Each structure stands twice: as C-alpha cells, then as structure tokens.
Amino acid sequence: MKIGIIGAGHVGLVTGACFADLGHQVMMVDDDRRKVAALRAGRVPFFEPGLEELVRRGMAHGRLRVTRAIPEAVDCSTLLFVCVGTPTRPNGEADLSAVETVTRRIARSMRAYRLVVEKSTVPVQTGAWMRRTLREMVRRGVDCDVASNPEFLREGCAIQDFLHPDRIVIGAESERARRLLVDLYTPFHAPLVVTDVSSAELLKHASNSFLALKISYINAVAQVCERVGADVVKVADGMGLDRRIGRAFLDAGVGWGGSCFSKDVAAFTRIATAHRCDASLLRAAAGINRRQRPYAVARLRRLLGPLRGRTVGVLGLAFKPDTDDLRDAPALDIVPKLRAAGARVRVFDPKAMPAAKKLLGRGVTFCRNAYEAARGADAVMLLTEWNEFKELDVTRMASLMRQPVVFDGRNLYDPAAMRRAGMRYAGIGRGQMQQTAHSTQHTEKAGKKR
Ligand code: UGA
C-alpha cells in the first residue's frame, strides 16, 4: 500500500519504518529540517533499539522516503497516518494544535480519496472534528474518511510491540475505511478490534490510564509493605498469578515517567470532568505518582540522615531502560531535590547523558560508568533498571563507596544478595523500614501492643 506518515517522532518513525520493512511504500513527513536531514542520512535522532537499521534498510530499498512537505505525501499515499505530538496544556487538556494544522494541510492538498488515520493519542471526538474539517475543506467531488488506529507500543521495545501487538484497534465509520485498515493489518496475525472512531479513541486513553492506575496501586501497596515488613515483590508475584490481575505493570518503584502516562491521565481526567463523570480514581493515581519522587528522597534521608554534604551516585536517568528519553523522568525531579538538600550528585545513564547534561546542568557530576558514579558516594540510588546495572560487581561498588548504601528505586536487586555483598540495601516496599532507627521504634511499639 502507499502510506504517508505525518510526524517522525517515536510512534511515527517506528510505524513508517516497520510498514516499509513489510513491503509498503512509505513517505515520512516532518517539519523539522534537522530531523529530516538526519533521517535522509540514515540517522535516527533518538535511541530506539533496532530502529536505525530498519530506517536504513527502508531507504536503501527505496521503500522509505522522507520529506518536509505534507502535499508530497498526500499526493502519493492512499492512507495518511497522523502521528504528531499532543502535549499537555497547563490545564491538563491535550494541545491539539499540531493535529489541527496537519488536518487542514491534508485537506488543502487532497485531490482524490484519502483515508486519514489518527495514530496520535487524542481526546475522544477529535476524529469527528477531523472528519468535519476535512469534508468542509476538500475540493468538491473528493471523498475522504477519518479512522482511529491507536498505537500501543512502548519505547525501548517499540519495533517488537509494533510488529507483534496484543491487539490492533481499528475505529472506522465507513466500510471503505474499515476494509483498507483490515487489509493493512491482516498480515500481523493479531486480534483485531474493529469499532467506531470514538470507542477506538477512548480505548487508548482508558488503556494507558489503567496501566498508570496499576503502577500507582502497587506503589500504594508498597508503602503498606514497608510499614509492616512485607515484601511488595512477593505480593505482586502472588497477585499477578491470578489471571484476572496479571503480573505486568505491578513493579513498585519511583513511579511512572515518560511522554505518555502523565499526559494521558491528565487528558482523560479533563475529558471525564468535562462530561461530569467521576475522575477521582485518575486523580488519585496521578497524586500517588507525583509523591513517589519526594518520597524516594525522604527514604534516602532516612537511611543517611541529613543529605547536606553527602555524595549520592545516581544510576539511570532515562524514564525507563533502552531509551534516551528524559521526558517526565523521575530523575529530573529527584536529582534537583538531592541538590537542593545539599547533596553532591554523581550521575550515570547508558544512553541519556547528552540530553541530561542540558537539563540537569551545574552542580551535577556526569560520570562515564556506574562505578565512577559510586566512587566516594555515601549512597547509590538506582532510578532506571538498565540491564547493565543488573550485572554490576557489587563488591567492587561497595569498595569504591564511602558508605556501602544502596537505595533501589526500581527493586532491581535481590536484597539478600546485596546484603551478602556488604551493602546496606533499601528498595521500595521491601520491608526495609524495620532496619532503620525509626522503624525499630515502630516495630517495638507494635510489638508491645500485641
Ligand atoms: C506506554 C504504554 O505502555 C504503551 O502501551 C503506549 O503505547 C505508550 O505509553 C504511548 O501511549 O505511547 P511507554 O511510556 O513507552 O509506553 O513505557 P512503559 O513501559 O509503559 O513505561 C512507562 C513508565 O511506567 C516508565 O517510567 C516505567 O518505569 C513505569 N513502570 C512501568 C513502572 O513504574 N512500573 C511498572 O510495573 C511498569
């Protein structure tokens, strides 16, 4: 098929490169001159495993082309996927200006039938607006459709997620639109959910918000675990074996980050509120997530005492492993909080260092590896569970530190193995409160009551 992709960000570029690899003719559009130049030279402007190879292959075979001009893509493509950003406005609602601009530009260039597909995450009823706008603006006699085809890929494993999805959602109003998308996706051998446009739009917001709720739920459970000396990892393992619950997204930690969850929970809250529906569950999830970041610093303070004059090594800055994306990363809150409390901070991330230098700036030491970040530290704080941190030589780490203390903000390590290696270990919700002075008193009091 002939496919145009408007917006070469994480979703757009993965979509375009994968479709090209599957044999379709793809024209990518982005208005960022530098991004287009980089792509034409075979360079992907962000880190996503395997993507650069796919882009290069698509270009070498002539199936993937890049332009800055929307009309060029409209001319040569039957399907046009809109993959532009929908950031959050200060009031929480989604900023749809890029979607609106692209829709109008597509309308102005359309000379024959085109199916315009929203892939960007948009509030319900955006598709209806796009359809109205296109139909008002296109020249007489030209037919068009709007469909919704939300994307569920995760950064860091985006290609795998795109090519092997749990499900493909197609929201369409006409038989022609439905048929085009069903034909496009049939070779994926994934369950197809074929529905109307509004249900497809809502399904995406509801899915991301539910995953965010799961994370906040387990973080709330983790706090109880900490108070009573239980281990949240075991609790999550046990809960997850129930097929009605599932183990995924029950990893307690410093909370969610990234470009999607906070934005989508805020947008869904706005939509629910605007329709006078109860959004309290969504607000509670966002609140728990916000508080995880200062809570992590408070936990460290409980381990070390006042942070003034202490040195803290931070391992991991990206919002999750296998990406260099720092958008809404917990580290961007936690590192400045450590600095504000008077700590010296040494940081290392396998991929996000160049971007972090711009954002974290002065007063932070940027290190070449995890061991360098741990050198002379009073504690190491793990904020992103990169695989290479799993394999660290803990005894060597401990020997480099001023005090062998680890705060594991992602529950990556086995507490017993850490302690055997001589580390004082604290994770999230792993019963460790009992090791601190505060919790010893708490335990004694609880013991007396019993
Ligand atoms: C998320 C969704 O998982 C995708 O399905 C969706 O397509 C995407 O948003 C989007 O809307 O574009 P992503 O943000 O790339 O994907 O990454 P996730 O793997 O979902 O992780 C999000 C955050 O939650 C990370 O900070 C991660 O560390 C955190 N997380 C995840 C936890 O704290 N605990 C968990 O158990 C799982």
CSV table of C-alpha atoms and ligand atoms in Angstrom, one decimal:
chain,number,residue,atom,x,y,z
A,1,MET,CA,0.0,0.0,0.0
A,2,LYS,CA,1.0,3.6,-0.3
A,3,ILE,CA,1.3,5.2,3.1
A,4,GLY,CA,2.1,8.7,4.3
A,5,ILE,CA,3.2,9.2,7.9
A,6,ILE,CA,2.9,12.7,9.3
A,7,GLY,CA,5.3,13.2,12.2
A,8,ALA,CA,8.6,11.3,12.6
A,9,GLY,CA,8.6,11.0,16.4
A,10,HIS,CA,8.7,7.7,18.3
A,11,VAL,CA,5.4,6.5,17.1
A,12,GLY,CA,5.5,7.9,13.5
A,13,LEU,CA,9.0,6.7,12.7
A,14,VAL,CA,8.5,3.2,14.1
A,15,THR,CA,5.2,2.9,12.2
A,16,GLY,CA,6.8,4.2,9.0
A,17,ALA,CA,10.0,2.1,9.2
A,18,CYS,CA,8.0,-1.1,10.1
A,19,PHE,CA,5.5,-0.6,7.3
A,20,ALA,CA,8.3,-0.1,4.8
A,21,ASP,CA,10.0,-3.2,6.1
A,22,LEU,CA,6.8,-5.1,5.5
A,23,GLY,CA,7.0,-4.0,1.8
A,24,HIS,CA,4.8,-0.9,1.7
A,25,GLN,CA,5.7,2.3,0.1
A,26,VAL,CA,6.1,4.9,2.9
A,27,MET,CA,6.6,8.6,2.7
A,28,MET,CA,7.5,10.1,6.1
A,29,VAL,CA,6.8,13.8,6.7
A,30,ASP,CA,8.3,16.0,9.4
A,31,ASP,CA,8.6,19.8,9.5
A,32,ASP,CA,11.8,19.7,11.5
A,33,ARG,CA,14.6,20.4,8.9
A,34,ARG,CA,17.3,18.9,11.1
A,35,LYS,CA,15.4,15.7,11.7
A,36,VAL,CA,14.6,15.3,8.0
A,37,ALA,CA,18.3,15.8,7.1
A,38,ALA,CA,19.4,13.3,9.8
A,39,LEU,CA,16.9,10.7,8.5
A,40,ARG,CA,17.9,11.1,4.9
A,41,ALA,CA,21.5,10.4,6.1
A,42,GLY,CA,20.2,7.3,7.8
A,43,ARG,CA,20.5,8.6,11.3
A,44,VAL,CA,17.6,8.3,13.9
A,45,PRO,CA,17.6,11.4,16.1
A,46,PHE,CA,16.7,9.4,19.3
A,47,PHE,CA,17.7,6.0,20.6
A,48,GLU,CA,15.3,3.1,20.0
A,49,PRO,CA,16.8,-0.4,19.7
A,50,GLY,CA,16.9,-1.7,16.1
A,51,LEU,CA,15.2,1.4,14.6
A,52,GLU,CA,18.2,2.9,12.8
A,53,GLU,CA,18.8,-0.4,10.9
A,54,LEU,CA,15.2,-0.5,9.9
A,55,VAL,CA,15.3,3.1,8.6
A,56,ARG,CA,18.5,2.5,6.7
A,57,ARG,CA,17.1,-0.7,5.1
A,58,GLY,CA,13.9,1.0,4.1
A,59,MET,CA,15.8,3.9,2.5
A,60,ALA,CA,18.3,1.6,0.7
A,61,HIS,CA,15.4,-0.3,-0.9
A,62,GLY,CA,13.6,2.9,-1.8
A,63,ARG,CA,10.5,2.0,0.2
A,64,LEU,CA,11.0,4.7,2.9
A,65,ARG,CA,11.3,8.3,1.8
A,66,VAL,CA,11.4,11.5,3.9
A,67,THR,CA,10.1,14.9,3.1
A,68,ARG,CA,9.1,18.2,4.8
A,69,ALA,CA,6.1,18.7,2.5
A,70,ILE,CA,2.7,17.3,3.5
A,71,PRO,CA,1.3,17.7,-0.1
A,72,GLU,CA,4.0,15.4,-1.4
A,73,ALA,CA,2.8,12.6,1.0
A,74,VAL,CA,-0.9,13.4,0.3
A,75,ASP,CA,-0.3,13.1,-3.5
A,76,CYS,CA,1.3,9.7,-3.3
A,77,SER,CA,-0.4,7.9,-0.4
A,78,THR,CA,-3.9,6.4,0.0
A,79,LEU,CA,-3.5,6.2,3.8
A,80,LEU,CA,-2.2,9.1,5.8
A,81,PHE,CA,-1.3,8.4,9.4
A,82,VAL,CA,-1.3,11.4,11.7
A,83,CYS,CA,1.4,10.8,14.3
A,84,VAL,CA,2.2,14.4,15.6
A,85,GLY,CA,2.6,15.3,19.2
A,86,THR,CA,-0.4,16.1,21.5
A,87,PRO,CA,1.3,17.6,24.5
A,88,THR,CA,-0.4,18.7,27.7
A,89,ARG,CA,-1.7,22.3,28.2
A,90,PRO,CA,-1.2,23.8,31.7
A,91,ASN,CA,-4.9,23.0,32.5
A,92,GLY,CA,-4.3,19.3,31.7
A,93,GLU,CA,-6.1,19.1,28.4
A,94,ALA,CA,-4.4,17.9,25.3
A,95,ASP,CA,-2.9,20.5,23.0
A,96,LEU,CA,-4.3,19.5,19.6
A,97,SER,CA,-2.9,22.4,17.6
A,98,ALA,CA,-0.5,20.1,15.6
A,99,VAL,CA,-3.3,17.7,14.8
A,100,GLU,CA,-5.5,20.6,13.6
A,101,THR,CA,-2.8,22.2,11.5
A,102,VAL,CA,-1.9,18.8,9.8
A,103,THR,CA,-5.6,18.1,9.1
A,104,ARG,CA,-6.1,21.4,7.4
A,105,ARG,CA,-2.9,21.0,5.3
A,106,ILE,CA,-4.0,17.5,4.3
A,107,ALA,CA,-7.4,18.8,3.3
A,108,ARG,CA,-5.9,21.6,1.1
A,109,SER,CA,-3.7,19.1,-0.8
A,110,MET,CA,-6.2,16.3,-1.3
A,111,ARG,CA,-7.2,15.6,-5.0
A,112,ALA,CA,-8.5,12.1,-4.7
A,113,TYR,CA,-9.9,9.7,-2.0
A,114,ARG,CA,-7.7,9.5,1.1
A,115,LEU,CA,-8.1,7.8,4.4
A,116,VAL,CA,-6.7,9.9,7.2
A,117,VAL,CA,-5.9,7.8,10.3
A,118,GLU,CA,-5.3,9.2,13.8
A,119,LYS,CA,-2.5,7.4,15.5
A,120,SER,CA,-1.6,10.3,17.9
A,121,THR,CA,-3.3,9.8,21.2
A,122,VAL,CA,-6.2,12.2,21.1
A,123,PRO,CA,-9.2,13.0,23.2
A,124,VAL,CA,-12.4,11.3,22.2
A,125,GLN,CA,-14.3,13.1,19.4
A,126,THR,CA,-11.2,14.5,17.8
A,127,GLY,CA,-11.8,12.2,14.9
A,128,ALA,CA,-15.3,13.6,14.4
A,129,TRP,CA,-13.7,17.1,14.3
A,130,MET,CA,-11.2,16.0,11.7
A,131,ARG,CA,-13.8,14.4,9.6
A,132,ARG,CA,-16.0,17.6,9.7
A,133,THR,CA,-12.9,19.8,8.9
A,134,LEU,CA,-11.7,17.6,6.0
A,135,ARG,CA,-15.2,17.4,4.5
A,136,GLU,CA,-15.7,21.2,4.7
A,137,MET,CA,-12.3,22.0,3.2
A,138,VAL,CA,-11.6,19.4,0.5
A,139,ARG,CA,-12.4,20.3,-3.1
A,140,ARG,CA,-15.8,19.3,-4.3
A,141,GLY,CA,-16.2,15.7,-5.5
A,142,VAL,CA,-13.3,14.4,-3.5
A,143,ASP,CA,-14.2,11.8,-0.9
A,144,CYS,CA,-12.3,11.1,2.3
A,145,ASP,CA,-12.6,9.2,5.6
A,146,VAL,CA,-11.2,9.5,9.1
A,147,ALA,CA,-10.3,6.5,11.1
A,148,SER,CA,-8.7,5.9,14.5
A,149,ASN,CA,-5.9,3.4,14.9
A,150,PRO,CA,-4.3,4.0,18.3
A,151,GLU,CA,-0.8,2.7,18.9
A,152,PHE,CA,0.2,0.7,22.0
A,153,LEU,CA,4.0,0.4,21.5
A,154,ARG,CA,6.4,1.1,24.4
A,155,GLU,CA,9.6,2.9,24.0
A,156,GLY,CA,12.6,0.6,24.2
A,157,CYS,CA,10.8,-2.3,22.6
A,158,ALA,CA,8.8,-0.3,20.1
A,159,ILE,CA,9.6,-2.4,17.0
A,160,GLN,CA,8.7,-5.7,18.7
A,161,ASP,CA,5.5,-4.2,20.1
A,162,PHE,CA,4.6,-2.8,16.7
A,163,LEU,CA,5.2,-6.0,14.8
A,164,HIS,CA,3.7,-8.3,17.4
A,165,PRO,CA,0.9,-6.4,19.1
A,166,ASP,CA,-1.5,-7.9,21.6
A,167,ARG,CA,-4.3,-6.3,19.6
A,168,ILE,CA,-4.9,-3.9,16.7
A,169,VAL,CA,-7.7,-1.4,17.2
A,170,ILE,CA,-9.5,0.0,14.1
A,171,GLY,CA,-12.1,2.7,14.6
A,172,ALA,CA,-13.8,3.5,11.4
A,173,GLU,CA,-17.2,4.8,10.2
A,174,SER,CA,-17.2,3.6,6.5
A,175,GLU,CA,-16.9,0.2,5.0
A,176,ARG,CA,-14.1,1.5,2.7
A,177,ALA,CA,-12.0,2.8,5.6
A,178,ARG,CA,-12.6,-0.4,7.6
A,179,ARG,CA,-11.6,-2.6,4.6
A,180,LEU,CA,-8.3,-0.6,3.9
A,181,LEU,CA,-7.2,-0.9,7.6
A,182,VAL,CA,-8.2,-4.5,8.0
A,183,ASP,CA,-6.3,-5.4,4.8
A,184,LEU,CA,-3.3,-3.5,6.0
A,185,TYR,CA,-3.2,-5.3,9.4
A,186,THR,CA,-4.4,-8.8,8.5
A,187,PRO,CA,-0.8,-10.0,7.9
A,188,PHE,CA,0.1,-9.1,11.5
A,189,HIS,CA,-2.0,-12.1,12.7
A,190,ALA,CA,-3.1,-10.2,15.8
A,191,PRO,CA,-6.7,-9.9,17.2
A,192,LEU,CA,-8.5,-7.0,15.5
A,193,VAL,CA,-10.8,-4.8,17.5
A,194,VAL,CA,-13.0,-3.2,14.9
A,195,THR,CA,-15.2,-0.4,16.2
A,196,ASP,CA,-16.4,3.1,15.8
A,197,VAL,CA,-13.9,6.1,15.9
A,198,SER,CA,-15.0,7.3,19.4
A,199,SER,CA,-14.6,3.9,21.0
A,200,ALA,CA,-11.2,3.5,19.5
A,201,GLU,CA,-10.1,6.9,20.8
A,202,LEU,CA,-11.4,6.2,24.2
A,203,LEU,CA,-9.9,2.8,24.3
A,204,LYS,CA,-6.4,4.3,24.1
A,205,HIS,CA,-6.9,6.8,26.9
A,206,ALA,CA,-8.6,4.1,29.0
A,207,SER,CA,-5.7,1.6,28.4
A,208,ASN,CA,-2.9,4.0,29.3
A,209,SER,CA,-4.7,5.3,32.3
A,210,PHE,CA,-5.4,1.8,33.5
A,211,LEU,CA,-1.7,0.9,33.3
A,212,ALA,CA,-0.9,4.0,35.2
A,213,LEU,CA,-3.5,3.1,37.9
A,214,LYS,CA,-1.9,-0.4,38.2
A,215,ILE,CA,1.5,1.2,38.9
A,216,SER,CA,0.1,3.6,41.4
A,217,TYR,CA,-1.9,0.9,43.1
A,218,ILE,CA,1.2,-1.3,43.6
A,219,ASN,CA,3.2,1.8,44.8
A,220,ALA,CA,0.4,2.4,47.4
A,221,VAL,CA,0.6,-1.3,48.4
A,222,ALA,CA,4.4,-0.9,48.7
A,223,GLN,CA,4.0,1.8,51.3
A,224,VAL,CA,1.9,-0.6,53.4
A,225,CYS,CA,4.5,-3.3,52.9
A,226,GLU,CA,7.2,-1.0,54.1
A,227,ARG,CA,5.3,-0.2,57.3
A,228,VAL,CA,4.6,-3.8,58.2
A,229,GLY,CA,7.8,-5.5,57.0
A,230,ALA,CA,6.3,-7.3,54.0
A,231,ASP,CA,7.9,-7.6,50.5
A,232,VAL,CA,5.9,-6.0,47.7
A,233,VAL,CA,7.7,-8.0,45.1
A,234,LYS,CA,6.3,-11.2,46.6
A,235,VAL,CA,2.9,-9.6,47.0
A,236,ALA,CA,2.9,-8.6,43.3
A,237,ASP,CA,4.2,-12.0,42.2
A,238,GLY,CA,1.3,-13.6,44.1
A,239,MET,CA,-1.3,-11.2,42.9
A,240,GLY,CA,0.0,-11.5,39.3
A,241,LEU,CA,-0.6,-15.2,39.1
A,242,ASP,CA,-4.3,-14.5,39.3
A,243,ARG,CA,-5.2,-14.3,35.6
A,244,ARG,CA,-7.8,-11.7,36.3
A,245,ILE,CA,-5.0,-9.4,37.6
A,246,GLY,CA,-1.8,-10.3,35.7
A,247,ARG,CA,1.8,-9.5,36.8
A,248,ALA,CA,2.6,-6.8,34.3
A,249,PHE,CA,2.8,-3.2,35.5
A,250,LEU,CA,2.9,-4.3,39.1
A,251,ASP,CA,6.5,-3.2,39.6
A,252,ALA,CA,6.7,-0.8,42.5
A,253,GLY,CA,9.3,1.9,42.2
A,254,VAL,CA,9.8,5.6,41.9
A,255,GLY,CA,6.8,5.8,39.7
A,256,TRP,CA,5.9,6.2,36.0
A,257,GLY,CA,7.5,8.8,33.8
A,258,GLY,CA,7.7,9.3,30.0
A,259,SER,CA,5.8,11.3,27.5
A,260,CYS,CA,2.5,9.3,27.8
A,261,PHE,CA,1.2,8.3,31.1
A,262,SER,CA,1.1,11.7,32.9
A,263,LYS,CA,-0.2,13.4,29.7
A,264,ASP,CA,-2.9,10.8,29.1
A,265,VAL,CA,-4.1,10.5,32.7
A,266,ALA,CA,-4.4,14.4,32.8
A,267,ALA,CA,-6.2,14.4,29.4
A,268,PHE,CA,-8.6,11.6,30.4
A,269,THR,CA,-9.3,13.4,33.7
A,270,ARG,CA,-10.2,16.5,31.8
A,271,ILE,CA,-12.5,14.6,29.4
A,272,ALA,CA,-14.2,12.8,32.3
A,273,THR,CA,-14.6,16.0,34.3
A,274,ALA,CA,-15.9,17.9,31.2
A,275,HIS,CA,-18.6,15.3,30.9
A,276,ARG,CA,-19.4,15.5,34.6
A,277,CYS,CA,-18.1,12.0,35.3
A,278,ASP,CA,-16.1,10.8,38.3
A,279,ALA,CA,-12.4,11.2,37.7
A,280,SER,CA,-11.3,10.7,41.3
A,281,LEU,CA,-9.6,7.4,40.6
A,282,LEU,CA,-7.4,9.0,37.9
A,283,ARG,CA,-6.6,12.0,40.2
A,284,ALA,CA,-5.6,9.6,43.0
A,285,ALA,CA,-3.3,7.7,40.7
A,286,ALA,CA,-1.6,10.9,39.4
A,287,GLY,CA,-1.2,12.1,43.1
A,288,ILE,CA,0.4,8.9,44.2
A,289,ASN,CA,2.8,9.0,41.3
A,290,ARG,CA,3.8,12.6,42.0
A,291,ARG,CA,4.5,11.8,45.6
A,292,GLN,CA,6.8,8.8,44.8
A,293,ARG,CA,9.6,11.2,43.8
A,294,PRO,CA,9.9,13.3,47.0
A,295,TYR,CA,9.2,10.0,48.9
A,296,ALA,CA,12.3,8.5,47.3
A,297,VAL,CA,14.4,11.4,48.6
A,298,ALA,CA,12.8,11.1,52.0
A,299,ARG,CA,13.7,7.4,52.1
A,300,LEU,CA,17.3,8.2,51.3
A,301,ARG,CA,17.3,10.8,54.1
A,302,ARG,CA,16.0,8.1,56.5
A,303,LEU,CA,19.0,5.9,55.5
A,304,LEU,CA,21.7,8.5,55.6
A,305,GLY,CA,20.4,11.3,57.9
A,306,PRO,CA,20.7,14.9,56.6
A,307,LEU,CA,21.8,14.9,53.0
A,308,ARG,CA,23.9,18.2,53.3
A,309,GLY,CA,27.5,17.4,52.4
A,310,ARG,CA,26.7,13.8,51.4
A,311,THR,CA,27.6,12.4,48.0
A,312,VAL,CA,24.9,10.4,46.1
A,313,GLY,CA,25.6,8.4,43.0
A,314,VAL,CA,22.5,8.1,40.7
A,315,LEU,CA,22.3,5.2,38.3
A,316,GLY,CA,19.9,5.7,35.5
A,317,LEU,CA,18.3,8.9,34.3
A,318,ALA,CA,16.0,7.9,31.4
A,319,PHE,CA,12.3,7.4,32.3
A,320,LYS,CA,12.8,3.7,31.5
A,321,PRO,CA,15.6,1.4,30.2
A,322,ASP,CA,16.5,1.1,26.5
A,323,THR,CA,15.7,4.7,25.7
A,324,ASP,CA,17.5,8.1,25.9
A,325,ASP,CA,14.1,9.8,26.6
A,326,LEU,CA,14.1,12.0,29.7
A,327,ARG,CA,10.6,13.4,29.3
A,328,ASP,CA,9.0,13.4,32.7
A,329,ALA,CA,11.7,11.1,34.0
A,330,PRO,CA,11.7,10.7,37.8
A,331,ALA,CA,15.4,11.5,37.8
A,332,LEU,CA,14.7,15.1,36.6
A,333,ASP,CA,12.8,15.7,39.9
A,334,ILE,CA,14.9,13.6,42.2
A,335,VAL,CA,18.4,14.9,41.2
A,336,PRO,CA,17.4,18.6,41.8
A,337,LYS,CA,15.8,17.6,45.1
A,338,LEU,CA,19.0,15.9,46.2
A,339,ARG,CA,21.0,19.1,45.1
A,340,ALA,CA,18.5,21.3,47.0
A,341,ALA,CA,19.0,19.2,50.1
A,342,GLY,CA,22.8,20.0,49.9
A,343,ALA,CA,24.0,16.6,48.4
A,344,ARG,CA,26.7,16.3,45.8
A,345,VAL,CA,25.3,14.2,42.9
A,346,ARG,CA,27.2,12.0,40.5
A,347,VAL,CA,25.1,10.5,37.7
A,348,PHE,CA,25.4,7.9,35.0
A,349,ASP,CA,23.0,6.7,32.4
A,350,PRO,CA,24.0,4.4,29.4
A,351,LYS,CA,22.2,6.5,26.8
A,352,ALA,CA,20.7,9.7,28.3
A,353,MET,CA,23.8,11.5,29.3
A,354,PRO,CA,23.9,14.1,26.4
A,355,ALA,CA,20.3,15.1,27.0
A,356,ALA,CA,20.8,15.0,30.8
A,357,LYS,CA,23.7,17.4,30.6
A,358,LYS,CA,21.5,20.0,29.0
A,359,LEU,CA,18.7,19.5,31.6
A,360,LEU,CA,20.5,18.9,34.9
A,361,GLY,CA,23.4,21.2,34.3
A,362,ARG,CA,25.5,22.7,37.0
A,363,GLY,CA,26.4,21.1,40.3
A,364,VAL,CA,26.0,17.5,39.0
A,365,THR,CA,29.0,15.4,38.0
A,366,PHE,CA,28.4,13.4,34.9
A,367,CYS,CA,30.3,10.1,35.1
A,368,ARG,CA,31.4,7.6,32.4
A,369,ASN,CA,30.0,4.5,34.1
A,370,ALA,CA,28.3,3.2,37.2
A,371,TYR,CA,31.5,2.6,39.2
A,372,GLU,CA,32.6,6.1,38.6
A,373,ALA,CA,29.2,7.4,39.9
A,374,ALA,CA,29.6,5.3,43.0
A,375,ARG,CA,33.2,6.5,43.8
A,376,GLY,CA,33.3,8.2,47.2
A,377,ALA,CA,29.4,8.1,47.4
A,378,ASP,CA,27.5,7.8,50.7
A,379,ALA,CA,24.8,6.0,48.8
A,380,VAL,CA,23.9,4.9,45.3
A,381,MET,CA,20.3,5.5,44.1
A,382,LEU,CA,19.1,3.3,41.2
A,383,LEU,CA,16.4,5.1,39.2
A,384,THR,CA,16.3,3.2,35.9
A,385,GLU,CA,16.6,-0.6,35.7
A,386,TRP,CA,19.0,-0.8,32.8
A,387,ASN,CA,20.2,-4.4,32.2
A,388,GLU,CA,23.8,-3.4,32.7
A,389,PHE,CA,23.1,-2.3,36.2
A,390,LYS,CA,21.8,-5.8,37.0
A,391,GLU,CA,25.2,-7.2,36.3
A,392,LEU,CA,27.3,-4.8,38.4
A,393,ASP,CA,30.1,-6.2,40.5
A,394,VAL,CA,28.5,-5.2,43.8
A,395,THR,CA,31.6,-6.0,45.9
A,396,ARG,CA,33.6,-3.6,43.7
A,397,MET,CA,31.0,-1.0,44.0
A,398,ALA,CA,30.9,-1.3,47.8
A,399,SER,CA,34.7,-0.9,47.9
A,400,LEU,CA,34.6,2.3,45.9
A,401,MET,CA,31.9,4.0,48.1
A,402,ARG,CA,32.4,6.0,51.3
A,403,GLN,CA,29.5,4.1,52.8
A,404,PRO,CA,28.0,0.9,51.1
A,405,VAL,CA,24.4,2.0,50.9
A,406,VAL,CA,22.0,1.3,48.0
A,407,PHE,CA,18.6,2.7,47.5
A,408,ASP,CA,17.0,0.6,44.8
A,409,GLY,CA,14.2,2.8,43.3
A,410,ARG,CA,13.2,0.0,40.9
A,411,ASN,CA,13.5,-3.1,43.0
A,412,LEU,CA,16.1,-4.4,40.6
A,413,TYR,CA,18.3,-6.2,43.1
A,414,ASP,CA,17.9,-9.2,45.4
A,415,PRO,CA,18.1,-7.7,48.9
A,416,ALA,CA,19.7,-10.8,50.3
A,417,ALA,CA,22.5,-10.8,47.7
A,418,MET,CA,23.1,-7.1,48.2
A,419,ARG,CA,23.5,-7.6,51.9
A,420,ARG,CA,25.8,-10.6,51.4
A,421,ALA,CA,28.0,-8.3,49.3
A,422,GLY,CA,28.2,-5.9,52.3
A,423,MET,CA,25.6,-3.3,51.1
A,424,ARG,CA,23.0,-1.7,53.3
A,425,TYR,CA,20.1,-2.1,51.0
A,426,ALA,CA,16.7,-0.5,50.8
A,427,GLY,CA,14.2,-0.9,48.0
A,428,ILE,CA,10.6,0.2,47.6
A,429,GLY,CA,8.2,-1.7,49.7
A,430,ARG,CA,10.6,-4.4,50.7
A,431,GLY,CA,10.1,-4.4,54.4
A,432,GLN,CA,13.2,-2.4,55.0
A,433,MET,CA,11.7,0.1,57.3
A,434,GLN,CA,12.5,-2.3,60.1
A,435,GLN,CA,16.2,-1.8,59.6
A,436,THR,CA,16.1,1.9,60.3
A,437,ALA,CA,16.0,3.6,63.7
A,438,HIS,CA,12.5,4.9,63.0
A,439,SER,CA,11.0,1.6,62.2
A,440,THR,CA,12.8,-0.2,65.0
A,441,GLN,CA,10.9,2.0,67.4
A,442,HIS,CA,7.7,1.4,65.3
A,443,THR,CA,8.2,-2.3,65.5
A,444,GLU,CA,8.9,-2.2,69.2
A,445,LYS,CA,5.7,-0.2,69.7
A,446,ALA,CA,3.7,-2.6,67.6
A,447,GLY,CA,5.2,-5.5,69.5
A,448,LYS,CA,4.1,-4.0,72.8
A,449,LYS,CA,0.6,-3.5,71.6
A,450,ARG,CA,0.4,-7.1,70.5
B,1,UGA,C1,3.3,3.5,27.4
B,1,UGA,C2,2.3,2.2,27.2
B,1,UGA,O1,2.9,1.1,27.9
B,1,UGA,C3,2.2,1.9,25.7
B,1,UGA,O2,1.3,0.9,25.5
B,1,UGA,C4,1.7,3.1,24.9
B,1,UGA,O3,1.7,2.9,23.5
B,1,UGA,C5,2.7,4.3,25.2
B,1,UGA,O4,2.7,4.6,26.6
B,1,UGA,C6,2.1,5.5,24.5
B,1,UGA,O5,1.0,5.9,24.8
B,1,UGA,O6,2.8,6.0,23.5
B,1,UGA,P1,5.9,3.9,27.5
B,1,UGA,O7,5.5,5.2,28.1
B,1,UGA,O8,6.8,3.9,26.3
B,1,UGA,O9,4.6,3.1,26.9
B,1,UGA,O10,6.6,2.9,28.5
B,1,UGA,P2,6.0,1.9,29.6
B,1,UGA,O11,6.8,0.6,29.5
B,1,UGA,O12,4.6,1.8,29.6
B,1,UGA,O13,6.5,2.6,31.0
B,1,UGA,C7,6.0,3.8,31.4
B,1,UGA,C8,6.5,4.2,32.8
B,1,UGA,O14,6.0,3.3,33.8
B,1,UGA,C9,8.1,4.0,32.9
B,1,UGA,O15,8.6,5.1,33.7
B,1,UGA,C10,8.2,2.8,33.8
B,1,UGA,O16,9.4,2.7,34.5
B,1,UGA,C11,7.0,2.8,34.6
B,1,UGA,N1,6.6,1.5,35.1
B,1,UGA,C12,6.1,0.6,34.2
B,1,UGA,C13,6.6,1.2,36.5
B,1,UGA,O17,6.9,2.1,37.3
B,1,UGA,N2,6.1,0.0,36.9
B,1,UGA,C14,5.7,-0.9,36.1
B,1,UGA,O18,5.3,-2.0,36.6
B,1,UGA,C15,5.7,-0.7,34.7
